[in-house]
Short mmCIF file of C-alpha atoms in Angstrom, two decimals:
data_model
loop_
_atom_site.label_atom_id
_atom_site.label_comp_id
_atom_site.label_asym_id
_atom_site.label_seq_id
_atom_site.Cartn_x
_atom_site.Cartn_y
_atom_site.Cartn_z
CA MET A 1 -0.02 -0.05 -0.05
CA PRO A 2 2.32 2.78 -1.06
CA PHE A 3 0.13 5.72 -0.68
CA THR A 4 -0.15 7.46 2.50
CA LYS A 5 -2.38 10.60 3.05
CA ILE A 6 -0.19 13.35 4.50
CA ASN A 7 -3.22 15.63 4.93
CA ASN A 8 -6.68 16.06 3.19
CA LYS A 9 -5.11 17.40 -0.02
CA MET A 10 -1.82 15.59 -0.22
CA VAL A 11 -0.82 11.91 -0.67
CA GLU A 12 2.66 10.55 -0.48
CA ALA A 13 3.78 7.75 -2.54
CA LYS A 14 6.65 5.51 -1.77
CA ILE A 15 8.45 4.50 -4.98
CA MET A 16 10.41 1.32 -4.91
CA PRO A 17 12.78 0.09 -7.79
CA GLY A 18 10.72 -1.85 -10.25
CA GLN A 19 7.37 -0.54 -9.29
CA ARG A 20 5.60 2.12 -11.14
CA VAL A 21 3.15 4.60 -10.28
CA PHE A 22 1.04 6.53 -12.49
CA SER A 23 -0.23 10.04 -11.89
CA GLN A 24 -1.84 12.77 -13.48
CA ARG A 25 0.55 14.93 -15.33
CA GLY A 26 1.54 18.08 -13.44
CA SER A 27 0.27 16.69 -9.90
CA MET A 28 3.55 16.11 -8.48
CA LEU A 29 4.12 18.65 -5.41
CA ALA A 30 7.53 17.47 -4.25
CA TYR A 31 9.69 14.56 -4.03
CA THR A 32 12.89 13.04 -2.35
CA GLY A 33 15.12 10.58 -3.85
CA GLU A 34 16.01 9.32 -7.29
CA VAL A 35 12.65 9.64 -9.14
CA SER A 36 12.08 9.96 -12.67
CA PHE A 37 8.88 11.36 -14.21
CA THR A 38 8.06 10.22 -17.89
CA PRO A 39 5.08 11.67 -19.76
CA ASN A 40 2.73 9.10 -20.91
CA ASN A 41 1.27 9.94 -24.21
CA MET A 42 -0.20 6.51 -24.56
CA GLY A 43 -2.47 7.26 -21.52
CA GLY A 44 -1.42 4.74 -19.11
CA GLN A 45 -1.19 0.97 -20.17
CA GLY A 46 -4.39 0.91 -22.25
CA GLY A 47 -3.20 3.07 -25.06
CA VAL A 48 -4.86 6.35 -26.07
CA MET A 49 -8.44 4.92 -25.47
CA SER A 50 -7.72 4.13 -21.86
CA MET A 51 -7.82 7.60 -20.50
CA ILE A 52 -10.70 9.56 -21.81
CA GLY A 53 -11.72 12.37 -19.77
CA ARG A 54 -14.25 15.17 -20.33
CA ARG A 55 -12.13 17.67 -21.94
CA VAL A 56 -13.52 17.86 -25.32
CA ALA A 57 -10.75 19.55 -26.86
CA ASN A 58 -8.21 16.85 -26.50
CA GLU A 59 -10.05 14.08 -24.91
CA ASP A 60 -7.56 12.65 -22.44
CA THR A 61 -6.29 13.19 -19.18
CA PRO A 62 -2.61 13.18 -19.68
CA LEU A 63 -0.59 10.84 -17.44
CA MET A 64 3.12 10.50 -16.44
CA THR A 65 4.74 7.33 -15.25
CA VAL A 66 6.83 7.76 -11.95
CA GLU A 67 9.81 5.51 -11.38
CA GLY A 68 12.73 5.23 -9.29
CA GLN A 69 13.33 5.23 -5.46
CA GLY A 70 12.22 7.69 -3.14
CA SER A 71 8.97 9.24 -2.13
CA VAL A 72 6.49 11.68 -4.10
CA MET A 73 4.14 13.97 -2.92
CA PHE A 74 0.98 14.39 -5.07
CA GLY A 75 -1.92 17.00 -5.00
CA HIS A 76 -3.85 18.81 -7.48
CA GLY A 77 -5.88 22.08 -7.45
CA GLY A 78 -6.35 22.20 -3.51
CA HIS A 79 -8.95 19.26 -3.94
CA ASN A 80 -9.41 16.79 -1.35
CA VAL A 81 -7.76 13.44 -1.84
CA GLN A 82 -9.11 9.98 -0.93
CA VAL A 83 -7.05 6.78 -0.92
CA ILE A 84 -8.87 3.76 -1.97
CA ASP A 85 -7.21 0.45 -1.64
CA LEU A 86 -8.27 -2.16 -3.97
CA THR A 87 -7.97 -5.79 -3.10
CA GLY A 88 -8.76 -7.90 -6.15
CA ASP A 89 -11.89 -5.79 -6.92
CA THR A 90 -12.77 -3.09 -9.54
CA LEU A 91 -12.96 0.62 -9.24
CA TYR A 92 -14.72 2.72 -11.74
CA VAL A 93 -13.71 6.46 -11.63
CA GLU A 94 -14.01 9.44 -13.84
CA ALA A 95 -10.44 9.96 -15.50
CA ASP A 96 -10.27 13.63 -14.34
CA ARG A 97 -10.62 12.75 -10.93
CA LEU A 98 -7.81 10.19 -10.68
CA LEU A 99 -4.68 11.74 -9.17
CA ALA A 100 -2.50 8.67 -8.96
CA PHE A 101 -2.74 4.83 -8.99
CA ASP A 102 -0.40 2.08 -8.44
CA GLY A 103 1.26 0.34 -11.53
CA THR A 104 0.10 -2.94 -10.45
CA LEU A 105 -3.44 -2.11 -11.16
CA GLN A 106 -4.88 -2.93 -14.56
CA GLN A 107 -6.26 0.15 -16.37
CA SER A 108 -8.87 0.03 -18.82
CA THR A 109 -11.68 2.03 -20.28
CA MET A 110 -15.35 1.24 -19.91
CA PHE A 111 -17.63 2.69 -22.27
CA MET A 112 -20.56 3.83 -20.27
CA GLY A 113 -23.20 2.58 -22.79
CA GLN A 114 -22.24 -1.05 -21.71
CA GLN A 115 -24.00 -0.44 -18.27
CA GLY A 116 -27.62 0.61 -18.60
CA GLY A 117 -27.68 0.86 -22.33
CA VAL A 118 -28.80 4.17 -23.74
CA MET A 119 -29.23 5.58 -20.49
CA GLY A 120 -25.76 4.78 -19.57
CA ILE A 121 -24.92 6.98 -22.57
CA VAL A 122 -27.15 9.73 -21.31
CA ARG A 123 -25.54 9.67 -17.91
CA GLY A 124 -22.19 10.62 -19.61
CA GLN A 125 -23.95 13.50 -21.17
CA VAL A 126 -25.61 14.40 -17.82
CA THR A 127 -22.42 14.42 -15.73
CA GLY A 128 -20.55 16.14 -18.44
CA GLN A 129 -17.74 13.61 -17.97
CA GLY A 130 -17.68 12.02 -21.46
CA LEU A 131 -18.96 8.51 -22.13
CA PHE A 132 -15.85 6.71 -21.13
CA THR A 133 -14.92 5.92 -17.43
CA THR A 134 -11.81 4.51 -16.19
CA LYS A 135 -11.67 1.04 -14.87
CA LEU A 136 -8.97 -0.10 -12.57
CA ASP A 137 -8.76 -3.86 -11.42
CA GLY A 138 -6.28 -5.81 -9.27
CA HIS A 139 -4.49 -5.16 -5.98
CA GLY A 140 -2.99 -1.61 -5.17
CA SER A 141 -3.96 1.81 -4.24
CA VAL A 142 -5.62 4.75 -5.95
CA ALA A 143 -5.73 8.44 -4.96
CA VAL A 144 -8.99 10.03 -6.05
CA MET A 145 -9.83 13.57 -5.91
CA ALA A 146 -13.06 15.22 -4.93
CA HIS A 147 -14.46 18.64 -3.91
CA GLY A 148 -14.90 18.69 -0.22
CA GLY A 149 -13.94 15.14 0.35
CA VAL A 150 -15.88 11.81 0.03
CA PHE A 151 -17.96 9.73 1.91
CA GLU A 152 -18.69 6.01 1.18
CA LEU A 153 -22.24 4.63 0.85
CA PRO A 154 -22.69 0.96 0.84
CA ILE A 155 -24.65 -0.57 -1.75
CA GLY A 156 -26.50 -3.89 -1.18
CA PRO A 157 -28.94 -6.34 -2.67
CA GLY A 158 -32.23 -4.30 -2.40
CA GLN A 159 -30.57 -1.46 -1.16
CA PRO A 160 -29.87 0.71 -4.25
CA VAL A 161 -28.31 4.18 -3.58
CA HIS A 162 -29.45 7.22 -5.50
CA VAL A 163 -26.69 9.65 -6.29
CA ASP A 164 -26.79 13.35 -7.71
CA PRO A 165 -24.80 12.70 -10.93
CA GLN A 166 -22.74 15.78 -10.01
CA ALA A 167 -21.63 14.49 -6.58
CA TYR A 168 -20.81 11.17 -8.06
CA VAL A 169 -17.10 10.25 -7.59
CA ALA A 170 -16.45 6.59 -7.96
CA HIS A 171 -17.93 3.26 -7.26
CA ARG A 172 -16.47 -0.23 -6.90
CA GLY A 173 -17.88 -3.56 -6.77
CA GLN A 174 -20.58 -5.49 -8.83
CA VAL A 175 -22.73 -2.46 -9.48
CA THR A 176 -25.07 -1.49 -12.29
CA ASN A 177 -25.98 2.11 -12.73
CA LYS A 178 -28.84 3.67 -14.46
CA LEU A 179 -30.44 7.11 -14.68
CA SER A 180 -33.59 7.42 -12.88
CA THR A 181 -35.97 10.34 -12.20
CA ALA A 182 -37.30 10.60 -8.71
CA LEU A 183 -40.97 11.49 -8.15
CA GLY A 184 -41.38 15.23 -8.56
CA TRP A 185 -37.92 15.38 -9.46
CA ARG A 186 -38.11 16.68 -12.94
CA ASP A 187 -40.06 19.67 -12.30
CA MET A 188 -37.51 20.63 -9.78
CA VAL A 189 -34.96 22.76 -11.70
CA GLY A 190 -32.00 23.01 -9.06
CA ARG A 191 -28.61 23.91 -10.09
CA GLY A 192 -27.65 22.90 -13.55
CA SER A 193 -29.36 20.46 -15.94
CA GLY A 194 -27.94 17.39 -14.05
CA GLU A 195 -30.69 17.74 -11.48
CA ALA A 196 -33.36 16.26 -13.65
CA PHE A 197 -31.50 12.86 -13.33
CA GLN A 198 -30.32 10.72 -10.65
CA LEU A 199 -28.01 7.85 -10.80
CA GLU A 200 -29.24 4.87 -9.47
CA LEU A 201 -26.56 2.31 -8.27
CA SER A 202 -27.68 -1.17 -7.55
CA GLY A 203 -25.94 -4.52 -6.96
CA HIS A 204 -23.13 -5.16 -4.47
CA GLY A 205 -20.42 -2.48 -3.74
CA VAL A 206 -19.64 1.16 -2.59
CA VAL A 207 -20.07 4.45 -4.14
CA TYR A 208 -17.99 7.30 -3.17
CA VAL A 209 -20.00 10.71 -3.16
CA GLN A 210 -18.47 14.27 -2.64
CA ALA A 211 -19.89 16.93 -0.45
CA SER A 212 -20.61 19.21 -3.28
CA GLU A 213 -22.45 19.52 -6.69
CA GLU A 214 -19.19 21.11 -8.20
CA LYS A 215 -17.37 19.44 -10.93
CA LEU A 216 -13.60 19.57 -10.65
CA MET B 1 -38.96 12.62 13.79
CA ALA B 2 -36.44 13.17 11.15
CA GLN B 3 -32.91 12.56 12.65
CA PHE B 4 -30.23 15.04 11.83
CA ARG B 5 -26.46 14.10 11.86
CA LEU B 6 -23.17 14.97 10.59
CA GLN B 7 -21.38 12.56 8.01
CA GLY B 8 -18.15 14.37 8.37
CA SER B 9 -17.99 18.01 8.45
CA LYS B 10 -19.56 18.84 5.14
CA VAL B 11 -22.56 16.36 4.62
CA LEU B 12 -25.82 16.46 6.53
CA ALA B 13 -27.33 13.11 6.94
CA VAL B 14 -31.03 13.00 7.80
CA ASP B 15 -32.72 9.78 8.70
CA MET B 16 -36.38 9.77 7.96
CA ALA B 17 -39.20 7.46 8.63
CA GLY B 18 -42.07 8.88 6.58
CA ASP B 19 -41.40 12.34 7.78
CA SER B 20 -40.41 15.20 5.67
CA VAL B 21 -37.71 17.99 5.89
CA LYS B 22 -37.22 21.16 3.78
CA ALA B 23 -34.00 21.53 1.93
CA ARG B 24 -32.43 23.98 -0.54
CA ASN B 25 -33.03 23.01 -4.14
CA GLY B 26 -30.02 21.06 -5.50
CA THR B 27 -28.32 20.01 -2.45
CA MET B 28 -29.27 16.53 -2.24
CA VAL B 29 -25.94 14.44 -3.01
CA ALA B 30 -27.26 10.96 -2.37
CA TYR B 31 -29.86 8.97 -0.70
CA ASN B 32 -30.80 5.53 -0.05
CA GLY B 33 -34.36 4.04 0.54
CA GLN B 34 -37.45 5.71 -0.83
CA MET B 35 -37.53 9.57 -1.19
CA ASN B 36 -40.07 11.98 -2.85
CA PHE B 37 -38.95 15.52 -3.71
CA LYS B 38 -41.51 18.08 -4.20
CA LYS B 39 -40.98 21.63 -5.31
CA MET B 40 -42.32 23.91 -2.80
CA SER B 41 -44.28 26.93 -3.98
CA GLY B 42 -44.78 30.22 -2.21
CA GLY B 43 -47.51 30.85 -0.14
CA GLY B 44 -48.35 28.68 2.99
CA ASP B 45 -46.09 28.60 5.76
CA GLY B 46 -44.41 31.69 5.01
CA LEU B 47 -42.29 30.20 2.43
CA ARG B 48 -41.96 33.42 0.83
CA GLY B 49 -39.58 33.62 3.45
CA MET B 50 -37.03 31.80 1.50
CA VAL B 51 -36.46 35.05 -0.46
CA THR B 52 -33.38 34.70 -2.31
CA ARG B 53 -30.84 37.36 -2.89
CA ARG B 54 -32.32 38.37 -6.17
CA LEU B 55 -35.27 39.28 -4.42
CA THR B 56 -37.30 38.28 -7.59
CA GLY B 57 -39.50 35.87 -5.39
CA GLU B 58 -39.64 33.46 -8.56
CA GLN B 59 -36.66 31.63 -7.55
CA MET B 60 -38.27 29.48 -4.81
CA GLU B 61 -35.17 27.65 -3.86
CA VAL B 62 -36.79 25.13 -1.46
CA MET B 63 -37.88 21.57 -1.81
CA GLU B 64 -39.65 19.32 0.47
CA VAL B 65 -38.07 15.79 0.90
CA LYS B 66 -40.25 12.97 2.16
CA GLY B 67 -39.62 9.54 2.60
CA GLN B 68 -38.00 6.22 4.25
CA GLY B 69 -34.34 5.99 4.54
CA THR B 70 -31.39 8.47 4.59
CA CYS B 71 -30.94 11.64 2.52
CA PHE B 72 -27.55 13.23 2.30
CA PHE B 73 -27.31 17.07 1.75
CA ALA B 74 -24.29 19.15 0.85
CA ASP B 75 -23.53 22.54 -0.68
CA LYS B 76 -20.49 23.23 -2.47
CA ALA B 77 -18.18 21.62 0.12
CA THR B 78 -19.25 24.09 2.79
CA GLU B 79 -19.12 23.02 6.51
CA VAL B 80 -22.41 21.91 8.03
CA ASN B 81 -23.56 23.24 11.43
CA LEU B 82 -26.27 21.90 13.47
CA VAL B 83 -28.67 23.87 15.46
CA ARG B 84 -31.32 22.79 17.56
CA LEU B 85 -34.14 25.00 18.21
CA ASN B 86 -36.31 24.59 21.52
CA GLY B 87 -38.93 27.40 20.82
CA GLU B 88 -36.47 30.29 19.79
CA THR B 89 -36.07 32.08 16.63
CA LEU B 90 -33.08 31.59 14.46
CA PHE B 91 -32.34 34.34 11.95
CA VAL B 92 -30.00 33.19 9.06
CA GLU B 93 -28.81 34.33 5.74
CA SER B 94 -30.92 32.38 3.23
CA ASP B 95 -27.77 31.27 1.49
CA ASN B 96 -26.68 29.73 4.64
CA LEU B 97 -29.75 27.51 5.38
CA LEU B 98 -29.41 24.16 4.14
CA CYS B 99 -32.13 22.23 5.55
CA THR B 100 -34.84 22.31 8.43
CA GLU B 101 -37.26 19.93 10.14
CA ALA B 102 -40.77 20.17 8.70
CA THR B 103 -41.83 20.96 12.25
CA LEU B 104 -40.06 24.22 12.03
CA ARG B 105 -41.75 27.47 10.36
CA THR B 106 -39.72 29.44 8.08
CA GLY B 107 -40.45 33.14 7.33
CA THR B 108 -39.05 36.24 6.44
CA SER B 109 -37.73 39.23 8.62
CA PHE B 110 -37.63 42.60 7.11
CA THR B 111 -33.96 43.76 8.22
CA GLY B 112 -33.73 47.02 6.29
CA LEU B 113 -30.47 48.24 5.89
CA ASN B 114 -28.74 45.47 7.84
CA GLY B 115 -29.79 43.18 5.05
CA MET B 116 -28.54 45.45 2.48
CA ALA B 117 -25.16 45.35 4.33
CA SER B 118 -24.99 41.63 4.39
CA GLY B 119 -25.69 41.40 0.77
CA ASN B 120 -29.13 39.78 1.35
CA GLY B 121 -31.52 42.68 0.22
CA LEU B 122 -33.92 43.69 2.70
CA PHE B 123 -34.79 40.32 4.08
CA THR B 124 -33.36 37.56 6.36
CA THR B 125 -34.71 34.12 6.71
CA LYS B 126 -36.47 33.50 10.09
CA VAL B 127 -36.61 29.93 11.47
CA GLU B 128 -38.93 29.16 14.39
CA GLY B 129 -40.00 26.34 16.41
CA HIS B 130 -38.92 23.11 17.87
CA GLY B 131 -36.43 20.93 15.81
CA TRP B 132 -33.37 20.81 13.97
CA ALA B 133 -31.89 23.00 11.39
CA ALA B 134 -28.56 22.74 9.35
CA LEU B 135 -26.66 25.81 8.45
CA THR B 136 -23.74 26.10 6.10
CA SER B 137 -20.57 28.16 6.64
CA LYS B 138 -17.51 28.71 4.62
CA GLY B 139 -15.12 27.34 7.07
CA PRO B 140 -16.11 25.87 10.49
CA ALA B 141 -18.33 28.65 12.26
CA ILE B 142 -17.75 29.90 15.57
CA ILE B 143 -20.51 30.90 18.15
CA LEU B 144 -20.20 34.06 19.94
CA ARG B 145 -22.25 35.00 22.88
CA VAL B 146 -23.65 38.54 23.25
CA SER B 147 -24.84 39.61 26.58
CA GLN B 148 -25.87 43.09 28.35
CA GLY B 149 -23.10 45.47 28.19
CA MET B 150 -21.03 42.99 25.89
CA PRO B 151 -22.19 43.97 22.39
CA LEU B 152 -20.41 42.38 19.45
CA ARG B 153 -19.40 43.71 16.07
CA VAL B 154 -19.28 41.51 12.99
CA ASP B 155 -18.21 41.93 9.67
CA PRO B 156 -21.37 41.71 7.50
CA GLY B 157 -19.79 39.10 5.14
CA ALA B 158 -18.70 36.92 8.02
CA TYR B 159 -22.04 36.83 9.57
CA VAL B 160 -24.05 33.63 9.13
CA ALA B 161 -26.84 33.50 11.70
CA HIS B 162 -28.08 34.53 15.19
CA THR B 163 -30.38 33.25 17.80
CA GLY B 164 -31.88 34.96 20.93
CA ASN B 165 -32.98 38.51 21.55
CA LEU B 166 -30.73 40.65 19.72
CA ASN B 167 -30.91 44.00 18.14
CA ARG B 168 -28.97 44.72 14.83
CA SER B 169 -27.63 48.05 13.88
CA LEU B 170 -25.26 48.96 11.21
CA LYS B 171 -22.07 50.86 12.32
CA SER B 172 -19.58 52.47 10.06
CA GLY B 173 -16.29 51.66 11.29
CA ALA B 174 -14.88 54.90 12.29
CA GLY B 175 -11.44 55.31 11.32
CA TRP B 176 -11.46 51.63 10.36
CA THR B 177 -11.05 51.83 6.84
CA THR B 178 -8.08 54.24 6.91
CA LEU B 179 -6.41 51.89 9.46
CA ILE B 180 -6.93 48.73 7.66
CA GLY B 181 -6.58 48.56 3.88
CA GLU B 182 -8.89 45.67 2.94
CA GLY B 183 -9.83 47.92 0.09
CA GLY B 184 -13.17 48.80 1.58
CA GLY B 185 -15.17 46.16 2.80
CA GLU B 186 -14.52 46.86 6.48
CA ALA B 187 -16.43 50.11 6.30
CA MET B 188 -19.55 48.63 7.57
CA GLN B 189 -19.90 46.39 10.63
CA VAL B 190 -23.06 44.85 12.19
CA GLU B 191 -23.39 45.45 15.78
CA PHE B 192 -25.42 43.05 17.98
CA THR B 193 -26.65 44.15 21.41
CA GLY B 194 -28.85 42.14 23.75
CA GLU B 195 -28.80 38.55 24.77
CA GLY B 196 -28.06 35.84 22.18
CA LEU B 197 -25.78 33.83 20.07
CA VAL B 198 -24.14 34.85 16.71
CA TYR B 199 -22.65 32.31 14.32
CA VAL B 200 -19.65 33.68 12.49
CA GLN B 201 -17.66 32.18 9.61
CA PRO B 202 -13.94 32.52 8.83
CA SER B 203 -14.72 34.11 5.43
CA GLU B 204 -16.18 36.81 3.98
CA LYS B 205 -18.49 36.79 1.21
CA LEU B 206 -18.75 39.56 -1.20
CA THR B 207 -21.47 41.79 -0.20
CA PHE B 208 -23.28 45.01 -1.22
CA GLY B 209 -22.29 46.69 1.83
CA GLY B 210 -18.68 45.44 1.60
CA ASP B 211 -18.36 47.81 -1.34
CA VAL B 212 -19.38 50.72 0.71
#
């Protein structure tokens, strides 16, 4: 478990020889030891398509590969950072919320349309996060950014959780998502168009929700 | 009875069993169980009291949330403060009111120029009754006691809410601006006299009065 939270907004990663860490480019704050940072135009391990964020202009969240021996401090934009440890399960997270993750994790992209059909596609439009979500599998740590920190809500059989799409950060486990409109929800125009929908997550897992409706 | 509790410092969790709460539109971040959301229209229960800063009256920013389960509310990563009312009146800037129990009455109090100073037009929201209210503040709010012979002066932009029997008056900080160059903004202060509590946040929102 190489990631340690220094405070709410910074994590420290211990880099050992032969172990790689990927991070969002430009998120290194400080480091000690002999560490090299290599821009990663291939977007992590899965080629160009593996990192698709919401930046329409150049739709990828650029990564860098961090290697060597030492410790590196990561942080970005003053956002709160949450460390999530994966033990063989899967984490789905929006690419632009990914601060850093272990090289031991398998990274791929999930087309949101796979889950929830057409509605899954709409979800991408609603959240403004594009139609692709980054998927991380395996054993290792992930550092995720959120506005105002996150809290975890368990999702259990017969216990779906509804999340404001703009407050959704990430989820893990065997979870299907679909867009739902709650009773009376549609005629309540809140802040932004995303209020017309809610993300319904059902199955078995955990969803991470931030204390804000602000995008990063 | 809806149960109000804090989930961390920035999220309000409300456990409901068929009862309802009033919350600002758009502040629901997640819920489990069954929840219904209803737009609240003006009229009854003095909901006109939720006059927004724009004073248009058309922006009714309140919804009624009713159901079984837990609903989570948060507002732009601001801190949440729980206030228990036992029959007293809470005056609060409408921007800072996140959620109230349905048992509480909300209304408007005319504050005249004081409201102008705190950027909230001429009105402040008034909450009365028995039950929980949740306030938001930029940074953790502190609670300051005001008593006879011990008035308190607050920067209008740092004022969040107050309870008790307090009189407000607008003071110009004499010589203040010349001493402290915050580029204006410190020219006006709100003075509280009487008996009560004032909630102050460690941040200053931009206010109309702040430009004076």
